[in-house]
XYZ file of C-alpha atoms in Angstrom:
306
model
C 72.978 99.792 84.457
C 74.256 103.289 85.160
C 76.799 104.715 87.558
C 74.242 107.315 88.678
C 71.054 105.185 88.691
C 70.804 101.941 90.631
C 69.420 98.822 88.940
C 68.342 95.651 90.717
C 69.014 93.092 87.989
C 72.207 92.259 86.095
C 71.688 92.698 82.351
C 73.667 91.792 79.248
C 76.183 94.589 78.585
C 76.395 95.776 82.201
C 79.660 96.512 83.975
C 79.692 94.628 87.291
C 82.205 94.260 90.121
C 83.261 90.705 91.061
C 83.994 90.826 94.799
C 86.275 88.087 96.113
C 87.296 89.985 99.267
C 88.126 93.479 100.517
C 91.560 93.280 98.916
C 90.487 91.328 95.829
C 87.884 92.501 93.320
C 87.778 93.339 89.635
C 85.336 94.698 87.025
C 83.780 92.533 84.347
C 81.602 93.365 81.357
C 78.633 91.025 81.380
C 78.137 89.370 77.993
C 75.908 86.471 76.978
C 77.958 83.320 76.318
C 81.108 84.641 78.046
C 82.915 83.099 81.019
C 85.178 84.714 83.622
C 87.969 82.831 85.368
C 88.562 83.348 89.114
C 90.647 81.518 91.695
C 87.415 79.873 92.854
C 86.536 78.622 89.384
C 84.568 79.749 86.339
C 81.672 82.235 86.319
C 79.320 81.693 83.352
C 77.682 84.988 82.465
C 74.595 83.497 80.816
C 73.586 81.303 83.771
C 75.405 82.795 86.771
C 75.009 86.551 86.159
C 72.356 87.647 83.660
C 68.982 87.919 85.378
C 70.417 87.691 88.900
C 70.147 90.538 91.389
C 73.108 92.752 92.180
C 74.605 91.716 95.503
C 73.927 88.044 94.778
C 76.260 85.340 96.040
C 77.451 83.344 93.012
C 78.970 79.867 93.340
C 81.891 79.223 90.975
C 82.737 75.922 89.265
C 85.256 74.865 91.955
C 82.740 75.360 94.751
C 84.002 78.748 95.927
C 81.786 81.804 95.796
C 81.912 85.524 95.008
C 79.550 88.495 95.275
C 78.472 90.492 92.226
C 78.214 94.197 93.102
C 76.592 97.143 91.353
C 79.319 99.598 90.234
C 79.779 102.923 92.028
C 82.388 105.653 91.497
C 84.155 104.457 94.660
C 84.316 100.834 93.481
C 85.366 101.981 90.005
C 88.243 104.005 91.492
C 89.505 100.827 93.169
C 89.193 98.671 90.032
C 89.512 100.821 86.918
C 92.198 100.182 84.267
C 94.987 102.679 84.919
C 95.860 104.781 81.890
C 97.376 107.458 84.128
C 97.994 108.032 87.828
C 94.551 108.560 89.409
C 92.900 110.417 92.260
C 91.522 108.285 95.077
C 88.442 108.720 97.247
C 90.354 110.552 100.005
C 91.160 113.492 97.705
C 87.964 113.184 95.658
C 85.750 113.687 98.714
C 87.414 116.966 99.745
C 87.437 118.206 96.129
C 83.694 117.617 95.797
C 82.996 119.414 99.081
C 85.334 122.385 98.605
C 84.083 123.028 95.057
C 80.555 123.178 96.540
C 79.168 120.782 93.928
C 75.541 119.657 93.918
C 72.948 118.281 91.475
C 72.686 120.709 88.578
C 76.231 122.079 88.823
C 78.307 122.648 85.680
C 81.924 121.497 86.045
C 84.984 121.798 83.790
C 87.807 119.297 84.258
C 91.284 118.789 82.791
C 92.713 116.265 82.302
C 90.356 113.347 82.118
C 93.053 110.679 82.578
C 91.616 107.347 83.707
C 88.257 108.884 84.665
C 88.416 108.258 88.418
C 87.407 111.791 89.446
C 85.169 112.169 86.384
C 82.787 109.419 87.531
C 82.489 110.967 91.001
C 81.821 114.429 89.536
C 79.165 113.049 87.183
C 77.306 111.337 90.026
C 77.424 114.534 92.117
C 76.008 116.846 89.423
C 73.426 114.358 88.062
C 70.671 114.377 86.898
C 70.579 117.956 85.568
C 74.225 119.048 85.714
C 77.020 118.477 83.220
C 80.743 117.751 83.126
C 83.002 119.198 80.426
C 86.252 117.261 80.556
C 89.320 117.954 78.418
C 92.047 115.387 77.660
C 95.239 116.204 75.735
C 95.963 112.579 74.749
C 93.728 111.407 71.862
C 93.616 107.694 72.745
C 92.808 108.424 76.388
C 90.027 110.788 75.319
C 88.516 108.135 73.029
C 88.721 105.482 75.749
C 87.033 107.833 78.224
C 84.154 108.419 75.790
C 83.763 104.665 75.373
C 83.650 104.066 79.135
C 81.140 106.850 79.760
C 78.899 105.351 77.049
C 79.176 101.835 78.528
C 78.442 103.186 82.010
C 75.270 104.982 80.938
C 76.439 108.528 81.713
C 77.333 109.854 78.250
C 74.433 112.356 78.392
C 76.018 113.986 81.443
C 79.542 114.487 80.090
C 81.269 116.041 77.090
C 84.804 114.829 76.326
C 87.075 117.119 74.305
C 90.500 116.205 72.920
C 92.619 119.367 73.013
C 95.314 121.235 74.940
C 93.571 123.138 77.710
C 96.571 125.433 78.206
C 96.281 126.670 74.611
C 92.620 126.206 73.700
C 90.786 126.210 77.034
C 87.696 124.140 77.841
C 85.611 125.051 74.787
C 82.980 126.819 76.920
C 82.686 130.305 78.435
C 80.887 131.772 81.441
C 78.853 128.645 82.289
C 80.846 126.663 84.880
C 80.195 126.637 88.605
C 83.577 124.977 89.234
C 86.825 124.122 87.449
C 89.303 121.370 88.296
C 92.874 121.178 86.944
C 95.131 118.124 87.094
C 97.837 118.998 84.570
C 101.636 119.474 84.742
C 101.487 123.287 84.381
C 98.172 124.489 85.824
C 99.324 128.119 85.955
C 99.114 128.209 82.154
C 95.410 127.347 82.267
C 94.258 129.784 84.980
C 93.112 132.359 82.406
C 91.016 129.738 80.586
C 89.594 128.550 83.923
C 88.497 132.103 84.733
C 86.849 132.417 81.312
C 84.960 129.128 81.777
C 83.573 130.140 85.184
C 80.316 132.064 85.421
C 80.503 135.849 85.486
C 78.920 135.750 88.935
C 81.902 133.775 90.219
C 82.720 130.188 91.075
C 85.293 127.874 92.612
C 88.366 126.233 91.162
C 90.818 123.582 92.331
C 94.263 122.545 91.147
C 95.934 119.237 92.048
C 99.747 119.201 91.956
C 102.247 116.724 93.440
C 105.093 119.276 93.814
C 105.149 122.416 95.973
C 106.952 124.352 93.206
C 103.882 123.830 90.987
C 101.688 125.105 93.803
C 103.777 128.279 94.197
C 103.538 129.183 90.511
C 99.809 128.376 90.454
C 99.109 130.615 93.460
C 100.981 133.510 91.832
C 98.903 133.059 88.665
C 95.676 132.936 90.678
C 96.538 136.232 92.352
C 97.423 137.754 88.980
C 94.008 136.831 87.562
C 92.158 138.250 90.563
C 91.165 135.038 92.379
C 90.554 135.293 96.121
C 90.375 132.902 99.100
C 93.450 131.068 97.827
C 94.470 128.203 100.085
C 96.406 124.955 99.734
C 95.929 121.782 101.745
C 97.123 118.185 101.781
C 95.023 115.158 102.758
C 96.769 112.263 104.504
C 94.845 109.055 105.207
C 95.691 107.054 108.343
C 93.989 103.664 108.679
C 93.579 101.837 112.002
C 93.048 98.130 112.611
C 90.676 97.310 115.466
C 92.042 94.387 117.459
C 91.954 92.885 120.944
C 95.064 93.624 123.015
C 96.133 92.559 126.524
C 97.651 94.951 129.045
C 99.103 94.121 132.434
C 97.250 95.497 135.441
C 99.482 97.707 137.598
C 100.185 96.482 141.127
C 98.334 98.932 143.371
C 98.287 96.714 146.456
C 96.692 93.466 147.486
C 93.563 92.576 145.580
C 91.820 91.479 148.746
C 92.327 94.848 150.379
C 91.060 96.598 147.280
C 88.004 94.362 147.176
C 87.130 94.957 150.808
C 87.506 98.699 150.491
C 85.262 98.913 147.458
C 82.711 96.366 148.634
C 83.535 93.966 145.767
C 82.426 90.372 146.310
C 84.024 87.962 143.793
C 81.611 85.212 144.852
C 78.651 87.303 143.699
C 77.561 86.010 140.249
C 76.718 89.539 139.145
C 80.406 90.470 139.463
C 81.830 87.554 137.509
C 81.948 89.446 134.210
C 83.370 92.691 135.603
C 86.991 93.805 135.006
C 87.738 93.322 138.727
C 87.088 89.593 138.347
C 90.252 89.364 136.235
C 92.522 91.085 138.753
C 94.019 87.771 139.863
C 95.139 87.009 136.296
C 97.223 90.194 136.156
C 96.047 91.241 132.643
C 92.985 92.802 131.100
C 91.802 92.604 127.478
C 90.056 95.333 125.535
C 89.506 96.573 121.975
C 91.939 99.138 120.618
C 92.761 100.828 117.318
C 96.268 100.089 116.080
C 97.674 102.094 113.106
C 99.078 100.237 110.141
C 102.859 99.934 109.961
C 102.826 101.282 106.406
C 100.479 104.102 105.441
C 99.863 105.981 102.198
C 101.841 109.209 102.352
C 101.837 112.279 100.133
C 99.603 112.178 97.063
C 99.390 115.826 96.071
C 98.563 119.367 97.102
C 95.054 120.738 96.548
C 94.895 124.474 95.867
C 91.455 126.087 96.019
C 90.424 129.600 94.987
C 87.315 131.669 94.303
C 86.584 133.853 91.274
C 85.508 137.170 92.734
């Protein structure tokens, strides 16, 4: 099992996603002889998981059932253990696009945190690219190394435990892109410039406060970066549902029918909207926004090394 290579069969030692519903799923490490408790009953790894195909429908001990899914960076973002605040797919998608990443790209990242963005970057640059990620906190760095090893991507990532603002990324003139998610990104702009290739490259800084953005933009200008721009991504989700609206009174239905040549007795007209004029309402599908939506996450500042 690997987060960048799909496997058909669940094996001992794999990380799998137990899917109970769109709002209920969790990761599990498959181990021979282990059981996992769910609200639908027990899942026995030896008999219910190992050897089965990913995507299989598994019946639990109480008669309920779940699906076992192959992990992806998107599913991992929704289910990973939070060691820090993480980036979600809405921001990750624009970061990947604006940094112009592709297979073979070299990326420097700080800080690693819970590894949400790291997994997406690794999949994007695989199979020939590489991610150099720096984490200030020693325990978080060690946990990230462990997860990358379990997820089969350790050959695509190098984890370093150091202060990027003081010591940089540990590499020079090799990166196609740099990403910063630290409290004071302006202190690491010089190291980001040194890590980028001499021919140029892209960088991005994620900051929740506009004051951080202002200081970062001033530092980017000081170090000669160009095409500096800041944007904010807001996600608005719609529910598709059937709604009923009253038909406006535009005159007698009979007069309208005669003028348009509509014959309600004709079977071919029974399913048309005009057949419901006598009821006074019409039903149709519409998108209705959620009452509560996710608001501000952070500002994304992009720049180019000239």
